[in-house]
Coordinates of C-alpha atoms (C1' of nucleotides) in Angstrom, one line a residue:
Chain A
M1 CA 49.0 49.8 80.1
L2 CA 51.4 50.8 78.1
D3 CA 55.0 51.8 79.2
I4 CA 55.2 55.4 78.6
K5 CA 58.7 55.2 76.8
F6 CA 56.8 53.3 74.5
I7 CA 54.1 55.7 74.0
R8 CA 56.4 58.4 73.9
E9 CA 58.5 56.9 70.9
N10 CA 55.1 55.6 68.9
S11 CA 52.9 57.8 69.5
E12 CA 51.5 57.9 66.1
L13 CA 51.4 53.9 66.4
V14 CA 49.2 54.4 69.5
K15 CA 46.9 56.7 68.4
A16 CA 46.1 54.6 65.0
S17 CA 45.8 51.8 67.0
A18 CA 43.1 53.5 69.4
V19 CA 41.2 54.5 66.3
D20 CA 41.3 51.2 65.1
K21 CA 39.7 49.8 68.6
K22 CA 37.2 52.5 68.4
I23 CA 38.7 53.8 72.1
R24 CA 39.1 57.2 72.8
C25 CA 41.9 58.7 74.4
D26 CA 44.4 61.7 74.1
V27 CA 47.6 61.2 73.5
D28 CA 48.8 64.3 72.9
R29 CA 47.7 65.5 76.3
L30 CA 49.0 62.4 78.2
L31 CA 52.9 63.4 76.5
E32 CA 52.1 66.7 77.4
V33 CA 51.6 65.9 81.0
D34 CA 54.5 63.3 80.9
Q35 CA 56.7 66.0 79.8
R36 CA 55.7 68.6 82.7
R37 CA 55.8 65.4 85.0
R38 CA 59.6 65.1 84.1
E39 CA 60.4 68.7 84.5
L40 CA 59.2 68.5 87.8
Q41 CA 60.5 65.5 89.3
L42 CA 63.7 66.9 88.0
E43 CA 63.0 70.1 90.2
L44 CA 62.1 68.9 92.9
D45 CA 65.0 66.6 92.9
K46 CA 67.4 69.2 92.8
Y47 CA 65.8 71.0 95.6
R48 CA 65.4 67.7 97.8
T49 CA 69.1 66.9 97.4
T50 CA 69.7 70.5 98.9
V51 CA 67.4 69.8 101.5
K52 CA 68.7 66.4 102.7
E53 CA 72.1 67.3 102.0
S54 CA 71.9 70.9 104.4
G55 CA 69.6 69.3 106.9
Q56 CA 72.2 66.4 107.5
Q57 CA 74.6 69.3 108.0
L58 CA 72.6 71.1 110.2
G59 CA 72.4 68.0 112.1
L60 CA 75.6 67.6 112.9
M61 CA 76.3 71.4 113.6
R62 CA 73.4 71.6 116.4
N63 CA 74.8 68.4 117.9
P64 CA 77.9 69.0 120.3
G65 CA 78.3 65.1 120.4
S66 CA 79.1 64.4 116.6
S67 CA 82.2 63.6 115.6
W68 CA 82.2 66.4 113.1
F69 CA 81.6 68.8 115.9
K70 CA 84.3 67.2 118.0
Q71 CA 86.9 67.7 115.4
L72 CA 86.2 71.3 114.9
I73 CA 86.7 72.1 118.2
D74 CA 89.7 69.7 118.8
K75 CA 91.5 71.7 116.5
E76 CA 91.4 74.5 118.7
T77 CA 93.5 75.0 121.5
S78 CA 92.6 77.5 123.5
E79 CA 89.5 77.9 125.4
A80 CA 88.4 81.4 123.5
G81 CA 89.3 79.8 120.3
R82 CA 86.8 76.6 120.7
E83 CA 84.4 79.4 122.0
E84 CA 84.7 81.4 119.1
A85 CA 84.4 78.2 117.0
T86 CA 81.5 77.1 118.9
K87 CA 79.8 80.9 117.7
R88 CA 80.7 80.3 114.1
V89 CA 79.1 77.4 113.8
K90 CA 75.9 78.9 115.1
A91 CA 76.1 81.4 112.8
E92 CA 76.6 79.5 110.4
A93 CA 73.7 76.6 111.5
E94 CA 71.6 80.0 111.4
R95 CA 72.6 80.8 107.7
I96 CA 71.4 77.3 106.6
Q97 CA 68.6 77.2 108.6
A98 CA 67.1 80.4 106.8
E99 CA 68.1 79.4 103.2
L100 CA 66.1 75.9 104.0
S101 CA 63.3 77.9 105.0
E102 CA 62.9 79.6 102.0
I103 CA 63.5 76.7 99.7
K104 CA 60.4 75.1 101.7
P105 CA 57.9 76.9 99.9
K106 CA 59.4 76.4 96.8
I107 CA 59.2 72.6 97.0
K108 CA 55.8 72.9 98.6
A109 CA 54.9 74.6 95.6
L110 CA 56.4 72.5 92.7
E111 CA 54.4 69.4 94.9
E112 CA 51.1 70.9 94.8
E113 CA 51.7 70.9 91.0
E114 CA 53.0 67.7 90.7
G115 CA 50.0 66.2 92.4
P116 CA 47.5 66.6 90.1
I117 CA 50.0 66.5 87.4
L118 CA 50.5 62.7 88.4
E119 CA 46.9 62.2 89.3
E120 CA 45.9 63.3 85.7
F121 CA 49.2 61.2 84.6
E122 CA 48.0 58.2 86.0
A123 CA 44.5 58.6 85.0
A124 CA 45.4 58.9 81.4
M125 CA 48.1 56.1 81.3
L126 CA 45.1 53.7 82.2
T127 CA 42.9 54.8 79.4
I128 CA 45.4 53.8 76.4
P129 CA 44.6 50.7 75.0
Q130 CA 46.8 47.6 73.8
P131 CA 47.5 48.5 70.1
A132 CA 45.9 45.0 68.2
D133 CA 48.1 42.7 67.1
P134 CA 48.9 42.7 63.4
D135 CA 47.2 39.1 63.5
A136 CA 44.1 40.7 64.5
P137 CA 41.9 41.9 61.6
V138 CA 41.0 45.5 60.9
G139 CA 37.0 46.3 61.5
A140 CA 34.7 48.2 62.8
D141 CA 32.3 45.6 64.6
D142 CA 31.4 41.7 65.0
T143 CA 30.2 41.6 61.5
E144 CA 33.6 41.7 60.8
N145 CA 35.0 39.3 62.4
V146 CA 36.6 36.8 60.3
E147 CA 35.9 33.0 60.7
I148 CA 38.7 30.7 61.1
R149 CA 36.7 27.2 61.2
T150 CA 33.9 25.4 61.6
V151 CA 33.9 22.4 63.6
G152 CA 30.9 19.6 63.8
E153 CA 27.6 19.3 62.0
I154 CA 24.6 21.8 62.5
R155 CA 21.8 19.3 63.0
K156 CA 19.0 19.1 60.8
F157 CA 15.6 18.6 62.4
E158 CA 13.1 16.3 61.4
F159 CA 10.1 18.2 63.6
E160 CA 9.6 21.5 64.6
P161 CA 12.2 22.4 67.4
K162 CA 11.4 24.2 70.7
D163 CA 13.9 26.7 71.6
H164 CA 15.4 26.3 75.4
V165 CA 13.0 28.6 76.8
T166 CA 9.8 26.4 75.9
L167 CA 11.9 23.2 76.7
G168 CA 12.7 24.4 80.0
A169 CA 9.5 25.1 81.0
D170 CA 8.0 22.3 79.2
L171 CA 10.5 19.9 81.3
G172 CA 10.2 22.0 84.6
I173 CA 14.1 22.7 84.5
I174 CA 14.0 26.3 83.7
D175 CA 11.8 28.8 85.5
I176 CA 12.3 32.4 84.0
E177 CA 9.1 33.6 85.5
R178 CA 9.9 33.5 89.1
G179 CA 13.4 33.9 88.5
V180 CA 12.7 37.2 87.7
K181 CA 10.0 37.7 90.0
L182 CA 12.9 37.4 92.4
G183 CA 16.0 38.6 91.1
G184 CA 14.3 41.1 88.1
S185 CA 14.8 41.2 84.6
R186 CA 17.4 38.8 83.2
N187 CA 17.2 36.4 85.8
Y188 CA 16.4 32.6 85.8
I189 CA 16.1 29.6 88.2
L190 CA 17.4 26.4 87.1
K191 CA 15.4 23.3 88.4
G192 CA 16.1 19.7 88.9
D193 CA 17.7 18.5 85.8
G194 CA 18.3 21.8 84.8
A195 CA 20.2 22.4 87.9
L196 CA 21.9 19.5 87.8
I197 CA 23.0 19.6 84.0
H198 CA 24.3 23.3 84.8
Q199 CA 26.6 21.6 87.4
A200 CA 27.5 19.0 85.0
V201 CA 29.0 21.0 82.5
L202 CA 31.1 23.0 85.0
R203 CA 32.1 19.6 86.2
L204 CA 33.0 18.6 83.2
A205 CA 35.0 21.4 82.2
Q206 CA 37.0 21.8 85.5
D207 CA 38.3 18.0 85.3
M208 CA 39.6 18.6 81.7
M209 CA 41.1 21.4 83.2
V210 CA 42.7 19.9 85.9
E211 CA 43.7 17.1 83.9
R212 CA 45.5 19.5 81.4
G213 CA 47.7 20.7 84.5
F214 CA 45.6 24.0 85.3
T215 CA 45.5 24.4 89.2
P216 CA 42.0 25.0 89.9
M217 CA 41.3 27.6 92.2
V218 CA 38.4 29.1 94.4
V219 CA 38.5 32.7 94.3
P220 CA 37.2 35.9 95.8
V221 CA 34.3 37.4 93.3
L222 CA 33.8 40.4 95.3
V223 CA 37.6 42.6 94.7
K224 CA 38.8 45.7 95.2
E225 CA 38.5 48.2 92.9
E226 CA 42.3 48.1 92.4
V227 CA 42.0 44.5 90.9
M228 CA 39.3 45.8 88.6
Y229 CA 41.5 48.3 87.2
G230 CA 44.7 45.8 87.2
T231 CA 43.1 43.5 85.1
G232 CA 41.9 46.4 83.0
Y233 CA 38.0 46.1 83.2
F234 CA 37.9 49.6 85.1
P235 CA 37.8 52.6 84.4
G236 CA 36.5 51.6 81.2
G237 CA 34.0 49.0 82.0
R238 CA 32.7 50.5 85.5
D239 CA 29.1 50.8 84.2
Q240 CA 29.2 47.2 83.5
A241 CA 30.3 45.8 87.1
Y242 CA 28.0 45.6 89.9
L243 CA 29.6 47.7 92.9
C244 CA 29.4 47.4 96.5
E245 CA 30.1 51.1 97.0
R246 CA 30.0 51.0 100.9
D247 CA 32.6 48.7 101.0
E248 CA 34.5 50.2 97.9
K249 CA 34.5 46.6 96.1
S250 CA 32.9 45.2 92.9
L251 CA 31.8 42.0 92.0
V252 CA 33.4 40.4 89.1
G253 CA 32.3 39.9 85.6
T254 CA 34.6 36.7 85.4
A255 CA 37.3 34.7 87.2
E256 CA 40.0 36.1 84.9
V257 CA 39.9 38.9 87.3
P258 CA 40.9 37.3 90.6
L259 CA 43.0 34.7 89.0
T260 CA 45.1 37.1 86.8
A261 CA 45.5 39.2 89.6
Y262 CA 46.5 36.4 92.2
H263 CA 50.4 37.2 92.0
C264 CA 49.8 41.0 91.6
D265 CA 52.6 42.9 93.2
E266 CA 54.9 40.3 93.0
I267 CA 58.2 39.3 91.4
L268 CA 58.2 35.5 90.3
T269 CA 61.1 33.5 89.1
E270 CA 61.1 32.2 85.8
A271 CA 61.2 28.8 86.7
E272 CA 57.8 29.4 88.3
L273 CA 56.5 30.2 84.6
P274 CA 53.9 29.6 83.0
I275 CA 51.3 29.2 85.7
K276 CA 48.5 27.9 84.6
L277 CA 44.9 28.8 87.0
C278 CA 41.5 27.9 86.3
A279 CA 38.7 28.8 88.4
Q280 CA 34.8 28.1 88.5
S281 CA 33.1 31.2 89.9
T282 CA 29.6 33.1 89.6
C283 CA 30.2 36.0 87.2
F284 CA 28.3 38.8 87.7
R285 CA 27.5 41.5 84.7
R286 CA 25.0 44.8 84.8
E287 CA 24.5 44.8 81.1
A288 CA 24.0 48.4 81.2
G289 CA 23.4 49.5 77.6
A290 CA 22.2 46.3 76.6
A291 CA 18.2 46.9 77.0
G292 CA 16.4 45.3 74.5
K293 CA 18.9 43.0 73.1
D294 CA 18.7 39.3 73.5
T295 CA 16.0 40.2 76.3
T296 CA 14.5 35.9 76.2
G297 CA 16.1 33.1 77.6
L298 CA 19.5 32.5 79.1
Y299 CA 21.6 34.1 76.5
R300 CA 22.2 37.4 78.0
I301 CA 21.5 37.4 82.1
H302 CA 22.9 39.4 84.7
L303 CA 24.6 36.4 86.8
F304 CA 25.7 33.1 85.5
D305 CA 28.6 30.5 86.5
K306 CA 31.8 29.9 84.3
V307 CA 35.1 28.2 84.4
E308 CA 37.8 30.0 83.4
Q309 CA 41.6 29.4 82.2
V310 CA 44.4 31.7 82.9
I311 CA 47.9 31.4 81.9
I312 CA 50.8 34.5 83.1
C313 CA 53.9 33.3 81.2
R314 CA 57.1 34.5 80.0
N315 CA 57.0 38.1 78.4
D316 CA 57.5 36.4 74.6
V317 CA 55.3 37.2 72.0
E318 CA 56.2 33.7 70.6
L319 CA 55.3 31.9 73.3
S320 CA 52.1 33.8 73.9
K321 CA 50.9 33.0 70.8
K322 CA 51.7 29.7 71.2
L323 CA 49.6 29.5 74.8
H324 CA 46.7 31.2 73.1
A325 CA 46.5 28.1 70.8
E326 CA 46.3 26.4 73.8
I327 CA 44.2 27.8 75.8
L328 CA 41.8 27.9 72.3
Q329 CA 42.3 24.4 71.9
N330 CA 41.8 23.3 75.5
A331 CA 38.3 24.9 75.1
E332 CA 37.4 23.9 71.6
D333 CA 37.7 20.3 73.4
V334 CA 35.4 20.6 75.7
M335 CA 33.0 21.8 73.1
Q336 CA 34.1 18.8 71.1
A337 CA 33.8 16.3 74.4
L338 CA 29.9 18.0 74.6
E339 CA 29.5 17.4 70.5
L340 CA 28.0 20.7 69.9
P341 CA 28.7 22.2 66.5
Y342 CA 31.1 25.7 66.9
R343 CA 33.1 28.0 64.7
V344 CA 36.4 30.1 65.7
V345 CA 36.5 33.5 64.6
N346 CA 39.1 35.9 64.7
V347 CA 38.1 39.0 66.3
C348 CA 38.3 42.4 64.7
T349 CA 39.9 45.5 66.0
G350 CA 36.7 47.1 66.3
D351 CA 35.2 44.4 68.8
L352 CA 38.4 43.8 71.0
G353 CA 38.5 45.0 74.2
M354 CA 40.7 47.6 76.0
G355 CA 43.8 45.5 76.9
Q356 CA 43.4 42.6 74.2
A357 CA 46.1 42.0 71.7
Q358 CA 44.1 39.1 69.9
K359 CA 40.7 37.5 70.9
F360 CA 39.5 34.3 69.1
D361 CA 35.8 34.1 69.9
I362 CA 34.3 30.4 69.8
E363 CA 30.5 30.9 68.9
T364 CA 28.3 27.3 69.2
W365 CA 25.1 26.8 67.3
M366 CA 21.9 28.0 68.4
P367 CA 18.9 26.6 66.5
S368 CA 16.6 29.1 68.1
R369 CA 18.9 31.9 67.4
D370 CA 19.2 30.5 63.7
S371 CA 23.3 31.4 64.2
Y372 CA 26.5 30.8 65.8
G373 CA 26.2 32.4 69.1
E374 CA 29.5 33.6 71.1
T375 CA 30.4 31.2 73.9
H376 CA 33.9 31.3 74.6
S377 CA 36.4 34.4 74.4
A378 CA 40.2 34.0 74.2
S379 CA 42.0 36.5 74.7
R380 CA 45.8 37.5 74.7
F381 CA 46.9 40.8 76.5
Y382 CA 50.6 40.7 76.4
E383 CA 51.8 43.0 79.0
F384 CA 48.9 44.9 79.5
Q385 CA 47.7 43.8 82.7
S386 CA 51.0 42.7 83.9
R387 CA 52.0 46.4 83.8
R388 CA 48.7 47.5 85.8
L389 CA 48.9 44.8 88.1
K390 CA 52.7 44.9 88.6
L391 CA 53.0 41.3 87.9
R392 CA 56.6 40.6 87.2
Y393 CA 59.5 38.0 87.4
R394 CA 63.0 37.8 86.9
D395 CA 65.5 35.9 84.6
G396 CA 67.9 33.8 84.9
A397 CA 70.1 37.1 84.7
K398 CA 68.1 38.6 87.5
K399 CA 66.5 41.4 85.4
I400 CA 62.8 42.1 85.9
H401 CA 60.2 41.7 83.3
F402 CA 56.4 42.0 83.0
C403 CA 54.6 38.2 82.5
H404 CA 52.6 38.3 79.6
T405 CA 48.9 36.9 80.4
L406 CA 46.0 35.0 78.5
N407 CA 42.8 33.5 79.5
N408 CA 40.1 32.1 78.1
T409 CA 36.6 30.6 78.9
V410 CA 36.4 26.8 79.5
I411 CA 32.2 26.8 79.7
A412 CA 29.9 29.4 80.7
S413 CA 26.4 28.0 82.1
P414 CA 23.8 28.5 81.4
R415 CA 24.4 29.8 78.3
V416 CA 26.0 26.6 76.8
L417 CA 22.8 24.5 77.8
I418 CA 21.4 27.2 74.9
P419 CA 22.6 24.9 72.3
V420 CA 23.2 21.8 74.6
L421 CA 19.3 21.5 75.4
E422 CA 17.9 23.1 71.8
L423 CA 20.9 20.6 69.8
Y424 CA 20.1 17.4 72.2
Q425 CA 16.1 17.3 71.8
N426 CA 14.3 14.9 70.7
A427 CA 10.8 14.5 69.1
D428 CA 9.1 13.3 72.2
G429 CA 10.0 16.4 73.6
T430 CA 12.7 15.2 76.1
V431 CA 16.4 15.9 75.7
S432 CA 19.0 13.4 75.5
I433 CA 22.3 14.1 78.0
P434 CA 25.1 14.2 76.0
E435 CA 27.6 11.3 76.6
A436 CA 30.5 13.4 78.6
L437 CA 27.7 14.6 81.0
R438 CA 26.2 11.2 82.0
K439 CA 28.6 10.6 84.3
Y440 CA 27.8 13.6 86.3
M441 CA 24.2 12.9 86.1
G442 CA 23.9 9.4 87.5
G443 CA 24.4 7.8 84.6
R444 CA 21.2 9.1 82.8
E445 CA 20.8 9.4 79.2
R446 CA 17.8 11.8 79.1
I447 CA 15.9 14.5 80.8
E448 CA 12.3 13.6 81.1
K449 CA 9.7 16.0 82.6
G450 CA 9.7 16.1 86.1
Chain B
rG1 C1' 30.5 44.7 116.4
rG2 C1' 33.7 45.0 121.6
rA3 C1' 38.8 45.1 124.4
rG4 C1' 43.8 43.8 123.1
rA5 C1' 48.3 43.3 120.2
rG6 C1' 51.3 44.0 115.8
rG7 C1' 52.1 45.6 110.3
rU8 C1' 59.9 46.9 108.5
rG9 C1' 63.6 44.3 102.3
rG10 C1' 62.2 36.6 99.6
rG11 C1' 61.5 35.2 105.3
rU12 C1' 63.0 35.7 110.9
rG13 C1' 63.7 40.0 113.0
rA14 C1' 66.8 45.2 115.2
rG15 C1' 65.8 50.0 114.8
rU16 C1' 62.0 55.4 119.0
rG17 C1' 64.2 62.2 115.3
rG18 C1' 69.8 63.2 111.5
rC19 C1' 75.6 59.3 110.6
rU20 C1' 69.6 54.4 108.7
rG21 C1' 67.8 52.1 102.2
rA22 C1' 68.0 50.5 107.1
rA23 C1' 72.1 46.0 111.7
rA24 C1' 72.3 40.5 112.3
rC25 C1' 70.3 36.1 110.9
rC26 C1' 67.9 32.5 107.0
rA27 C1' 67.0 31.5 101.9
rA28 C1' 68.8 33.1 97.3
rC29 C1' 73.0 34.2 94.0
rG30 C1' 78.5 34.0 92.1
rG31 C1' 82.9 32.0 93.9
rU32 C1' 87.2 29.5 97.3
rU33 C1' 88.4 25.0 99.5
rU34 C1' 87.3 19.8 101.3
rG35 C1' 86.3 17.1 96.7
rC36 C1' 79.7 11.4 96.4
rU37 C1' 74.7 13.9 99.0
rA38 C1' 76.8 17.8 103.3
rA39 C1' 79.6 21.3 105.8
rA40 C1' 83.3 25.5 106.1
rC41 C1' 84.6 30.3 104.4
rC42 C1' 84.4 35.3 100.7
rG43 C1' 81.7 38.0 98.1
rU44 C1' 76.7 39.6 95.7
rC45 C1' 72.0 40.2 97.0
rG46 C1' 65.1 45.5 97.4
rU47 C1' 61.5 48.4 94.0
rG48 C1' 59.4 52.4 91.3
rC49 C1' 60.5 56.9 89.1
rG50 C1' 63.9 60.7 87.0
rG51 C1' 68.6 62.1 84.8
rG52 C1' 73.3 60.7 82.5
rU53 C1' 78.1 61.0 76.0
rA54 C1' 75.7 53.4 79.8
rU55 C1' 71.9 52.3 76.1
rU56 C1' 72.3 43.2 78.1
rU57 C1' 73.6 43.2 83.0
rC58 C1' 77.0 51.3 84.2
rC59 C1' 76.7 55.9 87.6
rC60 C1' 74.1 59.9 89.4
rG61 C1' 69.6 61.6 91.8
rU62 C1' 65.1 61.2 94.5
rA63 C1' 61.2 58.4 96.5
rC64 C1' 59.2 54.6 99.2
rC65 C1' 59.9 50.7 106.2
rG66 C1' 50.6 48.5 105.5
rG67 C1' 47.9 53.3 103.0
rG68 C1' 47.0 58.7 103.5
rG69 C1' 48.0 63.4 106.0
rG70 C1' 50.2 66.3 109.7
rU71 C1' 54.5 68.2 112.8
rU72 C1' 60.3 69.3 111.7
rC73 C1' 65.6 71.9 108.4
rG74 C1' 65.6 66.6 108.9
rA75 C1' 60.7 61.0 110.7
rA76 C1' 60.7 53.8 109.8
rU77 C1' 60.9 56.6 114.6
rC78 C1' 56.2 61.7 117.0
rC79 C1' 50.6 63.3 116.0
rC80 C1' 45.7 62.1 113.3
rC81 C1' 42.8 59.4 110.0
rC82 C1' 42.3 54.7 107.3
rC83 C1' 43.2 49.3 106.1
rC84 C1' 45.1 44.7 107.6
rU85 C1' 46.5 40.7 110.4
rC86 C1' 46.7 38.0 115.3
rU87 C1' 44.1 37.0 120.5
rC88 C1' 40.1 37.4 123.4
rC89 C1' 34.5 38.4 123.8
rG90 C1' 29.8 38.9 121.1
rC91 C1' 27.3 37.1 116.3
rC92 C1' 26.5 33.6 112.5
rA93 C1' 26.9 29.9 107.6

RNA sequence: GGAGAGGUGGGUGAGUGGCUGAAACCAACGGUUUGCUAAACCGUCGUGCGGGUAUUUCCCGUACCGGGGGUUCGAAUCCCCCCCUCUCCGCCA
């Protein structure tokens, strides 16, 4: 969410950046509603002042024990005078009462108009995207992402390599058929060493993050809808989430959601920042609209496990950028530990999400796709999520600011098993276990048919 | 799931229709004093929204005492619905 004042003052910029992001929103309508909202508040506040003041006066007049009343009566010297004064007060009270009775319907009418206006205002605010950073290239879709660097050598096979599906089936470590039998399309089962290597990559990733000072967390993956709104996934991405409607909750597509929302509705102190968190969680994705896309194998599936990293920091653009580089590096280090060839791309505006100011994807070489495939996504949000989440901090001068938030994948499995299995396969059909994973797999060096 | 108790500002906790945006205490912050760490005293000390000849720390209005509705001229306080926490029972990984 953006600051309404910023939108008012930069409406053209906001519109243009929404166009760049290919996100539809009606800024003009929002500004109209905002205008009316402010007019209504002004009017209502005026009436409320009257009600409050007159109401209080009325209270004093009707309470013979009040100091105000006593003072009035004490001024009168005669009994008749006191009676007269009491009568006057009573009449005056009735007048005020009548006046207030007239105001009441007016307030009611204004409130009735205000309700829907506020609703529309809030709903519209949620549809305005974060403008992309100038550092993000302008482009229509992922084909226009800009490659920043490639790391590692792409392996050339001296034999006909198998894809991960065949490898997995032959080794008895991936069972897609039975996964689909139980869970429907885009499901799978990992078995034996398949299950173990899955756990191994996750564990490696988490260990590396803890080493770097990130606090490991175990968090809810079934969250209230407001948390989904707060992190920017709702309302836009509602189709992509599994909803538990009976309980008005949603399964998260990433631990970014609970991690970023961890301190929502709080005012932190500047000294606590930056907060660095990581969590392994299962991620649930409906993949609505992706029918027919990436239908084979473990690339696009309904659930997977991921270690995610999140940073909550001071409201400082330069710092955000610096930390963005840091979380990107963390992920690259994991890929380097696994000795996988990858490239980093600067994601273009048309491929940026609602709240992202800039995003770097890591794409890892996948022989079966004969291309790099996305394995990581490092995003910077500035205040976009914090405003929605009411995630704030107080600085040294006691001024309150919205935090900046950032996140990146550390590792997502089984997608990362695609390059791991395919690139580490041997001519005899076995798969070598990457050095960095061996300590999590009983020191073994290869996966053989079980 | 059943029964009971309760949800008030960073924390503890008072407040049962108006003078309460909310006592007191603790914590925090600023200062004074004694002058090693400490203690004592004084002061400050919620957020959102709107407005303003304030536009780095200012003023005014308004809303907010778990959330939503209602009664009333007026509600933290009364009524209804929901949520959450705790205790006991039941069920269960």
